[in-house]
Amino acid sequence: MKKLIYIILLILPCLVYGVMYSVKQDGSGDYTVIQTAIDASSPGDTILVYPGRYYENLIIQTNEVSLISLEALTGNEAYIDSTVIDGNRISSVVRVDQNAQNIVVRGLSFTNSKGNGINFGPGSVAYLTNCNSMNNMANNGGGVAIAGATVTLSGVKMFSNYAKTFGGGLFASAGTGYVNTIIFDPINRCSIYNNRSGSGQDIYIQNAYSDLNVYLDTFSVAVPTTYYAIYLSQGLNNYQMQIDIQNAHHQEIDSDLYVSSTGDDANDGLSPSSPLKTIHEAIYRIAPDSLNQNTVHLLPGTYSRTNNNQVFPIALKSWTIVQGSGMDSTEVVGSPHPLIPAGYGSADTVFMTYMEPVISLKGFSITTQNSENSCVIHGSKKGSLNLGNIRIHDVTPNYFSAIWMYLDNEHDSVWNNVVIENINTPDMGLVDINRGLSGSFTDCNFRNATSTFSSASVWAYPLVSIRGDGNLSFKNCEFSNLTISDDNSHAIQIVGVQFPQQRNNFSFKNCLFSNNTSQGGIVLVSSKNNPDISFFNCTFAGNESDSFTLTTNGIVSITNSIFYNESPYQIKVNPMSDTEELNTFNIKHSLISNGVSGIQQAAGNTINYSETNITGNPLFLGGDDIHDPLYYSLSALSPCINTGTPDTLGLFLPPYDLAGNQRVWDGRIDMGCLEFGSEPYVGNEDPSTPVIPAASI
């Protein structure tokens, strides 16, 4: 009785001051089409929709209009399910237009959008009560999207929706000049559960200007993590979202799960004999555990949208390992969503992660098809990315690089045996890691990529761009066949973070930089605050530039390395604007093709150029394929054989060279990344260190 009185009081102003129009499909009401009734309404009017399925995409522009079902008059909740607005996958099911005031929507179900189920425009004020938003799809906010509006949510259910990027259930973002005010009814509670998205499965709220209390009857899990709910403050504020949950829709599974290209999401996924079908579903179900990580096992096969209905982006969950059966036997093939194409500021993303502390992918290949704007791994805000035995190839980055991450150094990132190759891009590159990364790259290959971007006013993005923070090491890595078309850009960039600034330590050991072309320079390794930067047994060869091969700064050590390139300067001292910054270069036991004259110095720098250095031609082994890394092995006549530093104990070099052979051979180490005449390293337990295969282009 009290509930009925409340309902009558809610609509009483509309009944007294406005007109109530009825919408019935059988023609016995005032209208048969809801939008026609809305267009005919004036402030204070009510549109009463009778049961039925209405295939419409509604737009509400008039102030103080109420859109209700018989549930609002009777209190009978059955009318919510029987009064359905179906968007027919055309656009949003209902949109409250910009600045529309005091809109009431009550007792209806909204489904089958291609856009938000329910969309509140900037400056609008609305009351959404006892409605269902389900089985909708959108770029952001599958169930409900709020863009700088004031919205009161009471008894709303958002479930089984999909958002390609953010907020499968609820998405809110305030634009310029607008602030979101979202009020969750603590008595008539909402439910948000079982939604899917690239990030924030159920809730994604950004640009928040205040704390938010979310009162829910049912949520997907009892204890939400950032995988399910994300709340981002505007600017540097630290506003919080508190979620009060009475019931959980499901309990995550504390066990390894298995996925097969021929599996079924109706299976339990607990063994290879009852595997799930979609990777997204397996990650959704698995329980994260920072102390004992569970693994989603990908059995051999190809996982794609066309072959087995994979859901992209695949949202990654922290402290969960996604483990394939091997680069050659397991492949994930991303592709555009058939109904939600990538637009400006977005891409056809394969894996996505936001606000997840530790992400791990191992043992498979990733590519894309039918996309002109693809991103393989996209993530931001915090966390680390661990990759092992991963090959990324033949993708088409445009707005984002193939791997685009905005990380911090709370946890080190570890990359082992990662190959990123065969990429052409009009603007971006292979890797773009921003904010600050610490950790290690071992046995990684970045090769065969071209950026066609060219501009007289702005630089092109480097094909490999990594912003380091703290300790960052590269061991046995290859950077080859990278071409930048722009005339003042460089191909490879490893630089320190701007804020907060600390003394960074960047090291390169047994690395090959070969056949790269960039008129603005090949490799930039730079940081502020007097960094320690070292190159041990590296080979820079076959690169072409109108300026330099390597530019760097700080306390720089170049040892046992080879520089033999078509550049005016093999090495450039990067001048620093801060007068307290020091540039001291210690170069020894290295071949610089034209000696000291191949070093472009800066004012005030110190170059300690040892007499142990040599000049001239390193006399590489060569061969038929200049793109094969082994082309830069030393021939028997090379002056670089046995001319490295006599004592390697303090260098902490890997025990094997770039090809997996013993690093020190015949009693003395050679210059460069490949040891002459050496045999395979015995006792190497890392299966990711085979003899380097020839690159494919």
XYZ file of C-alpha atoms in Angstrom:
697
model
C 0.000 0.000 0.000
C 2.821 2.405 0.889
C 4.545 1.584 -2.392
C 1.365 2.397 -4.368
C 0.981 5.715 -2.551
C 4.608 6.524 -3.424
C 3.940 5.723 -7.095
C 0.844 7.904 -7.231
C 2.693 10.799 -5.598
C 5.466 10.427 -8.157
C 3.204 10.857 -11.173
C 0.607 13.105 -9.581
C 2.191 16.351 -10.890
C 2.014 14.966 -14.412
C -1.625 13.979 -14.015
C -2.625 17.350 -12.577
C -0.623 19.722 -14.731
C -0.261 17.774 -17.977
C -1.863 15.361 -20.371
C -1.463 11.585 -20.282
C -1.111 10.038 -23.726
C -1.544 6.286 -24.120
C 0.444 4.182 -26.564
C -1.067 0.837 -27.592
C 0.000 -1.358 -30.443
C -3.556 -2.475 -31.191
C -4.604 1.076 -32.086
C -6.997 1.540 -29.177
C -4.859 4.223 -27.529
C -3.873 7.737 -28.514
C -0.834 6.534 -30.411
C 0.720 3.324 -31.690
C 4.271 4.709 -31.899
C 6.036 5.937 -28.748
C 8.204 8.523 -30.491
C 5.131 10.118 -32.052
C 3.626 10.525 -28.583
C 6.883 11.998 -27.255
C 7.045 14.488 -30.124
C 3.476 15.577 -29.427
C 4.039 16.073 -25.706
C 4.467 19.324 -23.786
C 6.123 19.972 -20.422
C 4.239 18.102 -17.717
C 2.812 15.458 -20.048
C 3.018 11.707 -19.484
C 3.344 8.962 -22.101
C 1.857 5.714 -20.811
C 3.141 2.732 -22.802
C 1.022 -0.425 -22.717
C 2.560 -3.915 -22.900
C 4.201 -4.957 -26.142
C 7.501 -4.941 -27.969
C 8.150 -1.608 -29.633
C 10.945 -1.439 -32.211
C 12.031 2.157 -31.755
C 14.987 4.403 -30.963
C 13.577 7.097 -28.732
C 14.754 10.690 -28.293
C 13.356 12.810 -25.465
C 13.899 16.542 -25.876
C 10.937 18.191 -24.129
C 11.333 19.163 -20.451
C 9.295 17.546 -17.680
C 8.065 14.589 -19.719
C 7.372 11.216 -18.119
C 7.690 7.941 -20.017
C 6.103 5.116 -18.026
C 4.480 1.700 -18.220
C 1.529 0.366 -16.272
C 4.022 -0.608 -13.549
C 4.049 3.037 -12.473
C 0.271 3.000 -11.934
C -0.202 -0.492 -10.503
C 3.084 -1.421 -8.853
C 2.971 -4.736 -10.755
C 6.579 -5.492 -11.744
C 5.441 -7.902 -14.459
C 4.763 -4.870 -16.643
C 8.510 -4.098 -16.690
C 9.244 -7.334 -18.527
C 6.205 -7.114 -20.798
C 6.778 -3.517 -21.955
C 9.904 -3.637 -24.088
C 11.593 -1.008 -26.236
C 13.759 -2.809 -28.803
C 16.438 -0.743 -30.558
C 16.705 -3.337 -33.322
C 20.513 -2.795 -33.379
C 20.057 0.584 -35.084
C 21.182 3.071 -32.409
C 20.604 3.835 -28.713
C 17.242 2.602 -27.476
C 16.465 5.867 -25.699
C 18.323 9.149 -25.514
C 17.529 11.978 -23.140
C 18.747 14.967 -25.086
C 21.154 17.639 -23.930
C 19.773 19.929 -21.195
C 16.382 18.176 -21.075
C 15.064 18.758 -17.536
C 13.156 16.562 -15.090
C 12.638 13.571 -17.333
C 11.018 10.531 -15.714
C 11.477 7.066 -17.225
C 9.821 4.223 -15.334
C 8.790 0.583 -15.601
C 10.222 -0.261 -19.045
C 12.748 -2.687 -20.499
C 15.317 -1.495 -23.044
C 17.192 -3.913 -25.265
C 19.031 -4.529 -28.550
C 20.741 -1.177 -28.896
C 23.650 -0.404 -31.158
C 24.701 2.358 -28.871
C 23.779 2.842 -25.242
C 20.674 1.186 -23.903
C 19.784 4.406 -22.085
C 21.734 7.594 -22.786
C 21.593 10.805 -20.735
C 22.999 13.848 -22.532
C 25.020 16.730 -21.039
C 23.116 18.991 -18.683
C 20.044 16.770 -18.539
C 18.234 15.955 -15.294
C 16.436 12.626 -15.158
C 14.927 9.969 -12.891
C 15.280 6.352 -14.010
C 13.162 3.982 -11.949
C 12.355 0.259 -12.091
C 13.731 -0.281 -15.592
C 15.727 -3.070 -17.208
C 18.572 -2.412 -19.621
C 19.811 -5.692 -21.063
C 21.391 -7.242 -24.147
C 22.541 -3.892 -25.481
C 25.869 -3.069 -27.091
C 27.817 0.159 -27.325
C 31.304 1.579 -27.532
C 30.975 2.846 -23.939
C 28.126 2.126 -21.531
C 26.160 -0.816 -22.844
C 23.398 -0.534 -20.248
C 23.379 3.124 -19.224
C 25.599 6.033 -20.310
C 25.669 9.351 -18.435
C 27.492 12.291 -20.009
C 27.597 15.245 -17.633
C 24.035 14.744 -16.380
C 22.179 14.567 -13.075
C 20.560 11.150 -12.850
C 18.772 9.387 -9.994
C 18.787 5.592 -10.332
C 16.169 3.553 -8.441
C 15.495 -0.136 -8.946
C 17.331 -0.225 -12.287
C 18.732 -3.523 -13.554
C 21.651 -3.467 -15.997
C 22.657 -6.957 -17.072
C 24.014 -8.947 -20.018
C 25.166 -5.817 -21.864
C 28.351 -5.356 -23.877
C 30.568 -2.297 -24.286
C 33.494 -2.451 -26.649
C 35.690 -0.121 -24.619
C 34.416 1.011 -21.195
C 31.598 0.105 -18.835
C 29.564 -2.881 -19.931
C 26.769 -1.950 -17.526
C 27.228 1.712 -16.578
C 29.508 4.335 -18.080
C 29.718 7.947 -16.944
C 32.006 10.730 -18.089
C 31.675 14.467 -17.591
C 32.616 16.693 -20.499
C 33.762 20.298 -20.596
C 31.419 22.525 -18.646
C 29.371 19.644 -17.228
C 29.532 17.531 -14.074
C 27.930 14.161 -13.442
C 25.712 13.866 -10.394
C 24.695 10.238 -9.980
C 22.407 9.252 -7.123
C 21.787 5.613 -6.265
C 18.636 4.973 -4.253
C 19.664 3.214 -0.983
C 16.164 1.738 -0.508
C 14.991 0.756 -3.985
C 18.367 -0.608 -4.964
C 19.722 -1.127 -8.454
C 21.422 -4.268 -9.774
C 24.400 -4.324 -12.166
C 25.756 -7.734 -13.131
C 26.956 -10.116 -15.830
C 28.029 -7.407 -18.263
C 31.059 -7.547 -20.554
C 33.445 -4.830 -21.674
C 37.009 -4.093 -22.689
C 37.472 -2.506 -19.258
C 35.205 -2.092 -16.244
C 32.903 -5.016 -16.899
C 30.016 -3.485 -14.954
C 30.958 0.097 -14.060
C 33.375 2.607 -15.551
C 33.169 6.183 -14.293
C 35.733 8.807 -15.240
C 36.198 12.525 -14.622
C 34.464 12.202 -11.248
C 34.152 15.384 -9.187
C 33.058 13.845 -5.871
C 32.792 10.619 -3.904
C 30.059 8.219 -4.962
C 28.006 5.764 -2.918
C 26.598 2.918 -4.979
C 23.807 0.936 -3.310
C 23.174 -2.347 -5.093
C 20.968 -5.336 -4.569
C 23.049 -7.518 -6.925
C 26.495 -7.075 -8.404
C 28.570 -9.557 -10.406
C 30.803 -10.432 -7.437
C 30.644 -9.830 -3.716
C 33.975 -7.989 -3.550
C 34.518 -5.801 -6.644
C 37.967 -5.305 -8.115
C 38.962 -2.852 -10.827
C 38.210 -5.595 -13.340
C 34.522 -5.031 -12.596
C 34.307 -1.424 -11.412
C 36.560 1.574 -12.114
C 36.250 5.066 -10.670
C 38.600 7.770 -11.930
C 38.758 11.189 -10.348
C 38.963 14.366 -12.340
C 42.498 15.784 -12.342
C 44.647 14.926 -9.340
C 41.748 14.460 -6.937
C 41.366 11.169 -5.129
C 37.630 10.694 -4.979
C 36.374 7.236 -4.092
C 33.480 4.991 -5.071
C 31.986 2.893 -2.272
C 29.845 -0.038 -3.417
C 27.363 -1.549 -0.959
C 26.346 -4.997 -2.265
C 23.689 -7.322 -0.867
C 23.994 -10.226 -3.337
C 26.597 -11.600 -5.752
C 25.574 -12.893 -9.156
C 28.423 -15.408 -9.293
C 31.539 -16.574 -7.467
C 34.858 -16.574 -9.288
C 36.552 -19.966 -9.714
C 39.784 -20.435 -7.766
C 41.333 -22.857 -10.255
C 43.051 -23.006 -13.602
C 40.627 -22.925 -16.529
C 40.938 -24.296 -20.059
C 39.822 -22.846 -23.375
C 39.609 -24.580 -26.734
C 38.772 -23.251 -30.179
C 36.166 -26.057 -30.297
C 34.997 -25.653 -26.690
C 31.687 -24.464 -25.288
C 31.020 -21.687 -22.774
C 28.362 -23.954 -21.276
C 31.211 -26.185 -20.026
C 32.838 -25.729 -16.622
C 36.300 -25.152 -18.149
C 38.015 -27.053 -15.344
C 39.880 -29.519 -17.571
C 41.022 -29.922 -21.176
C 38.132 -32.348 -21.674
C 35.488 -29.723 -20.796
C 36.973 -26.474 -22.084
C 35.319 -23.121 -22.527
C 35.184 -21.531 -25.963
C 35.910 -17.842 -25.446
C 38.996 -16.421 -23.780
C 37.026 -13.457 -22.461
C 34.633 -15.760 -20.602
C 37.449 -17.772 -19.019
C 39.153 -14.646 -17.699
C 35.798 -13.356 -16.464
C 35.179 -16.527 -14.438
C 38.644 -17.110 -12.979
C 39.603 -15.888 -9.510
C 42.683 -13.639 -9.242
C 45.233 -14.543 -6.579
C 48.410 -12.511 -6.140
C 50.083 -15.265 -4.090
C 49.131 -18.257 -6.250
C 48.216 -17.096 -9.717
C 45.637 -19.073 -11.655
C 46.091 -19.690 -15.372
C 43.759 -19.584 -18.347
C 45.174 -22.278 -20.641
C 44.633 -21.811 -24.377
C 44.719 -25.196 -26.069
C 46.194 -25.375 -29.600
C 44.090 -23.688 -32.254
C 43.045 -20.367 -33.750
C 40.850 -18.069 -31.690
C 38.945 -15.509 -33.738
C 35.582 -13.827 -34.035
C 34.774 -15.607 -37.288
C 35.980 -19.098 -36.327
C 34.612 -19.436 -32.810
C 32.833 -16.227 -31.765
C 35.619 -14.775 -29.655
C 34.663 -11.588 -27.813
C 36.984 -8.606 -28.355
C 38.510 -6.771 -26.688
C 39.537 -9.520 -24.321
C 39.572 -7.878 -20.906
C 42.628 -8.910 -18.883
C 42.443 -9.554 -15.160
C 45.288 -8.871 -12.752
C 47.214 -11.775 -11.218
C 45.894 -14.089 -13.930
C 48.154 -15.767 -16.499
C 46.885 -16.334 -20.036
C 49.003 -19.233 -21.292
C 48.959 -20.590 -24.838
C 50.451 -23.825 -26.115
C 53.198 -22.117 -28.110
C 53.758 -19.404 -30.707
C 53.297 -21.830 -33.569
C 50.300 -23.750 -32.237
C 48.098 -21.104 -30.614
C 47.029 -17.902 -32.337
C 44.591 -15.161 -31.374
C 43.209 -13.247 -34.358
C 41.515 -9.955 -33.565
C 39.059 -8.253 -35.891
C 36.658 -5.302 -35.916
C 33.284 -5.577 -34.252
C 30.738 -5.995 -37.077
C 28.416 -3.361 -35.587
C 30.772 -1.053 -33.653
C 33.643 0.119 -35.863
C 36.722 1.769 -34.421
C 36.455 5.546 -34.468
C 38.678 8.464 -33.579
C 40.341 7.784 -30.256
C 39.696 4.046 -30.349
C 40.987 0.992 -32.155
C 40.098 -2.600 -32.932
C 41.746 -3.867 -29.753
C 42.598 -7.518 -29.073
C 43.541 -7.372 -25.357
C 42.637 -4.523 -23.007
C 43.568 -3.728 -19.418
C 42.932 -0.696 -17.209
C 43.886 -0.272 -13.569
C 45.096 -3.890 -13.309
C 48.384 -4.198 -11.336
C 49.989 -7.262 -12.980
C 49.115 -8.728 -16.394
C 50.759 -11.850 -17.886
C 50.489 -13.285 -21.422
C 52.559 -16.273 -22.515
C 52.962 -18.793 -25.303
C 50.918 -17.689 -28.315
C 50.804 -15.462 -31.391
C 48.564 -12.478 -31.969
C 47.520 -10.870 -35.229
C 44.526 -9.052 -36.676
C 42.454 -9.204 -39.829
C 40.136 -6.853 -41.733
C 41.218 -3.880 -39.651
C 42.856 -0.591 -40.654
C 43.157 0.578 -37.043
C 44.195 -2.203 -34.682
C 45.904 -2.392 -31.305
C 47.027 -5.700 -29.840
C 47.453 -4.771 -26.158
C 45.954 -1.553 -24.840
C 46.179 -0.512 -21.207
C 46.499 2.429 -18.926
C 46.654 4.031 -15.493
C 48.790 1.585 -13.545
C 50.303 -1.852 -13.550
C 52.922 -3.971 -15.274
C 52.850 -6.133 -18.382
C 54.644 -9.482 -18.437
C 55.084 -11.190 -21.795
C 56.754 -14.522 -22.532
C 57.044 -16.412 -25.823
C 54.678 -14.003 -27.544
C 54.688 -13.143 -31.255
C 52.767 -10.114 -32.523
C 52.714 -9.787 -36.298
C 50.962 -8.287 -39.303
C 48.773 -5.808 -37.459
C 47.737 -2.306 -38.566
C 48.266 0.224 -35.771
C 46.996 3.700 -36.464
C 45.639 5.669 -33.525
C 47.585 3.471 -31.049
C 50.751 1.401 -31.422
C 50.528 -2.387 -31.591
C 51.268 -2.340 -27.848
C 50.135 0.856 -26.154
C 50.510 0.963 -22.380
C 50.456 3.709 -19.778
C 52.280 2.029 -16.910
C 53.934 2.785 -13.602
C 56.852 1.073 -11.894
C 55.081 -0.311 -8.847
C 55.807 -3.759 -10.293
C 58.605 -4.615 -12.731
C 57.589 -5.738 -16.211
C 59.362 -8.780 -17.636
C 59.456 -9.528 -21.373
C 61.076 -12.786 -22.500
C 61.240 -13.953 -26.133
C 58.791 -11.416 -27.517
C 58.705 -10.909 -31.296
C 56.901 -7.917 -32.802
C 57.245 -7.775 -36.565
C 55.846 -7.141 -40.036
C 53.932 -3.937 -39.393
C 53.151 -0.951 -41.595
C 51.572 2.058 -39.940
C 50.457 5.490 -41.125
C 51.213 7.074 -37.775
C 52.156 4.900 -34.775
C 54.446 1.922 -34.230
C 55.246 -1.394 -32.603
C 55.485 -0.330 -28.962
C 54.514 2.836 -27.108
C 54.942 2.550 -23.331
C 54.307 5.767 -21.489
C 54.475 7.130 -17.940
C 57.247 4.874 -16.661
C 58.357 1.258 -16.916
C 60.959 -0.650 -14.950
C 62.021 -4.217 -15.590
C 63.755 -6.264 -18.268
C 63.566 -7.201 -21.951
C 65.341 -10.460 -22.794
C 65.535 -12.199 -26.200
C 63.078 -9.733 -27.726
C 62.849 -8.793 -31.403
C 61.403 -5.582 -32.817
C 61.704 -5.765 -36.574
C 60.317 -5.231 -40.054
C 58.163 -2.144 -39.609
C 57.579 1.045 -41.561
C 55.952 4.305 -40.524
C 54.679 6.205 -43.565
C 53.813 9.351 -41.586
C 55.481 12.522 -42.802
C 55.010 16.138 -41.751
C 56.911 19.398 -42.064
C 55.655 20.630 -38.690
C 55.481 17.686 -36.254
C 57.539 14.601 -35.544
C 56.454 11.077 -36.286
C 56.048 8.660 -33.399
C 59.091 6.384 -33.013
C 58.403 2.798 -34.014
C 59.678 1.686 -30.601
C 59.024 4.158 -27.789
C 59.576 3.201 -24.143
C 59.568 5.574 -21.200
C 61.652 4.061 -18.422
C 61.537 4.779 -14.715
C 64.263 3.301 -12.510
C 66.112 0.232 -13.747
C 65.481 -0.921 -17.300
C 67.574 -3.573 -19.049
C 67.708 -5.008 -22.580
C 69.532 -8.307 -23.080
C 69.944 -10.180 -26.356
C 67.414 -7.968 -28.124
C 67.166 -7.120 -31.813
C 65.947 -3.852 -33.338
C 66.114 -4.207 -37.100
C 64.566 -3.173 -40.399
C 62.650 -0.258 -38.889
C 61.953 2.613 -41.283
C 60.693 6.100 -40.427
C 59.605 8.141 -43.446
C 59.468 11.481 -41.635
C 62.611 13.548 -42.167
C 63.212 14.683 -38.571
C 62.164 11.695 -36.457
C 64.038 8.727 -35.037
C 63.123 5.045 -35.094
C 63.817 3.941 -31.514
C 63.354 5.942 -28.319
C 64.062 4.889 -24.733
C 63.784 7.889 -22.425
C 63.217 8.629 -18.748
C 59.984 9.850 -17.218
C 59.597 13.558 -16.610
C 57.845 13.439 -13.222
C 58.863 12.340 -10.703
C 62.447 12.531 -11.823
C 65.020 10.116 -10.446
C 68.373 8.798 -11.541
C 67.637 6.060 -14.058
C 69.782 3.100 -15.020
C 69.320 1.884 -18.610
C 71.493 -0.970 -19.879
C 71.837 -2.783 -23.221
C 73.745 -6.062 -23.484
C 74.243 -8.252 -26.580
C 71.767 -6.131 -28.545
C 71.657 -5.676 -32.326
C 70.522 -2.454 -34.011
C 70.660 -3.095 -37.753
C 69.267 -1.937 -41.102
C 67.155 0.815 -39.577
C 66.449 3.953 -41.597
C 65.446 7.306 -40.153
C 66.770 10.656 -41.337
C 66.270 12.254 -37.930
C 68.441 9.644 -36.197
C 68.181 5.948 -35.369
C 68.300 5.438 -31.580
C 67.671 7.937 -28.778
C 68.462 6.797 -25.220
C 68.102 9.725 -22.877
C 67.036 10.834 -19.409
C 67.462 13.709 -17.001
C 69.175 13.727 -13.605
C 72.527 12.251 -14.687
C 71.405 8.740 -15.654
C 73.654 5.683 -15.879
C 73.390 4.365 -19.445
C 75.490 1.471 -20.680
C 76.026 -0.520 -23.885
C 77.940 -3.782 -23.574
C 78.638 -5.998 -26.597
C 76.101 -4.259 -28.796
C 76.242 -4.012 -32.581
C 75.012 -0.943 -34.459
C 75.410 -1.749 -38.144
C 73.799 -1.135 -41.512
C 71.720 1.779 -40.232
C 71.142 4.841 -42.435
C 70.520 8.375 -41.200
C 71.306 11.967 -42.136
C 72.211 12.743 -38.527
C 73.248 10.049 -36.030
C 73.010 6.370 -35.195
C 72.922 6.711 -31.387
C 72.332 9.780 -29.277
C 72.496 9.514 -25.511
C 73.488 11.386 -22.382
C 74.508 11.018 -18.744
C 77.212 8.735 -17.388
C 77.549 6.555 -20.474
C 79.610 3.382 -20.821
C 80.190 1.873 -24.265
C 82.169 -1.357 -24.074
C 82.887 -4.182 -26.546
C 80.508 -2.626 -29.070
C 80.551 -2.032 -32.829
C 79.374 1.094 -34.673
C 79.456 0.743 -38.461
C 76.691 2.777 -40.118
C 75.894 5.211 -42.925
C 75.452 8.221 -40.652
C 77.429 11.474 -40.338
C 77.891 10.638 -36.656
C 77.962 7.182 -35.145
C 77.389 8.621 -31.659
C 75.953 11.959 -30.603
C 76.202 13.460 -27.141
C 72.696 14.647 -26.353
C 73.081 18.220 -25.020
C 71.150 18.964 -21.835
C 69.648 22.350 -21.013
C 70.233 21.899 -17.274
C 73.732 23.154 -16.444
C 73.973 20.648 -13.571
C 73.533 17.723 -15.956
C 76.794 15.933 -16.680
C 77.742 14.062 -19.828
C 80.656 11.699 -19.383
C 81.261 9.038 -22.043
C 83.588 6.124 -21.316
C 84.272 4.241 -24.547
C 86.611 1.264 -24.604
C 87.264 -1.985 -26.465
C 84.871 -0.904 -29.211
C 84.990 -0.367 -32.958
C 83.841 3.103 -34.023
C 84.072 3.090 -37.806
C 85.683 6.538 -38.047
C 86.981 6.921 -34.508
C 86.613 10.049 -32.403
C 85.582 12.043 -35.469
C 82.432 9.901 -35.560
C 81.289 11.320 -32.224
C 79.344 14.585 -32.213
C 80.144 16.241 -28.911
C 78.285 18.826 -26.836
C 79.617 21.759 -24.855
C 81.058 20.722 -21.513
C 80.942 16.981 -22.107
C 83.785 14.601 -21.295
C 84.807 11.843 -23.711
C 87.148 9.210 -22.314
C 88.132 7.459 -25.524
C 90.388 4.486 -24.751
C 93.337 3.411 -26.867
C 91.757 -0.060 -26.821
C 89.189 1.182 -29.370
C 89.682 0.460 -33.058
C 88.388 1.915 -36.320
C 87.659 0.670 -39.803
C 85.593 -2.192 -41.171
C 84.444 -4.909 -38.730
C 84.405 -7.412 -41.624
C 81.099 -9.068 -40.912
C 80.395 -12.554 -42.214
C 77.676 -11.199 -44.510
C 75.667 -13.521 -46.729
C 72.764 -13.467 -49.142
C 70.252 -11.911 -46.739
C 71.180 -8.629 -45.097
C 67.989 -8.883 -43.029
C 69.240 -12.047 -41.322
C 70.725 -11.054 -37.925
C 73.512 -13.576 -38.481
C 74.657 -11.401 -41.384
C 76.377 -9.373 -38.657
C 78.355 -12.293 -37.292
C 82.106 -11.772 -37.404
C 84.083 -13.328 -40.231
C 87.380 -15.069 -39.513
C 89.233 -11.928 -40.653
C 87.380 -9.526 -38.374
C 89.517 -7.249 -36.194
C 86.786 -7.499 -33.541
C 87.643 -11.100 -32.608
C 89.215 -11.437 -29.143
C 89.544 -7.666 -28.797
C 86.900 -7.153 -26.167
C 87.717 -6.354 -22.565
C 89.944 -9.028 -20.979
C 87.858 -9.045 -17.790
C 84.086 -9.512 -18.200
C 83.249 -10.301 -14.573
C 82.011 -6.820 -13.770
C 79.874 -6.530 -16.899
C 77.240 -9.062 -15.786
C 76.711 -10.174 -19.354
C 74.303 -12.980 -20.258
C 76.134 -16.320 -20.572
C 75.116 -16.616 -24.228
C 75.329 -14.211 -27.172
C 72.485 -13.036 -29.414
C 72.422 -16.378 -31.253
C 72.347 -18.497 -28.084
C 76.029 -19.449 -28.277
C 78.556 -19.143 -25.466
C 79.281 -15.490 -24.850
C 82.987 -15.872 -24.015
C 84.848 -18.206 -26.387
C 88.477 -19.050 -27.040
C 89.564 -17.391 -23.804
C 88.514 -13.852 -24.741
C 85.301 -12.022 -25.543
C 84.727 -10.455 -28.957
C 83.262 -7.089 -29.823
C 79.634 -6.995 -30.866
C 76.565 -9.068 -30.062
C 77.721 -12.318 -31.739
C 80.737 -14.358 -30.634
C 82.935 -15.780 -33.389
C 83.242 -19.582 -33.626
C 81.312 -20.183 -30.439
C 79.186 -23.242 -29.736
C 75.652 -23.364 -28.295
C 75.498 -22.455 -24.650
C 75.335 -25.657 -22.600
C 73.141 -25.558 -19.514
C 70.859 -22.849 -20.803
C 67.535 -23.787 -19.217
C 65.601 -20.998 -20.913
C 63.768 -22.530 -23.903
C 63.225 -19.027 -25.277
C 66.839 -18.662 -26.400
C 67.192 -20.598 -29.659
C 69.401 -19.670 -32.550
C 67.810 -16.568 -34.024
C 65.557 -17.385 -36.990
C 65.926 -15.307 -40.105
C 63.509 -12.391 -40.173
C 60.589 -12.546 -42.566
C 59.652 -9.403 -44.448
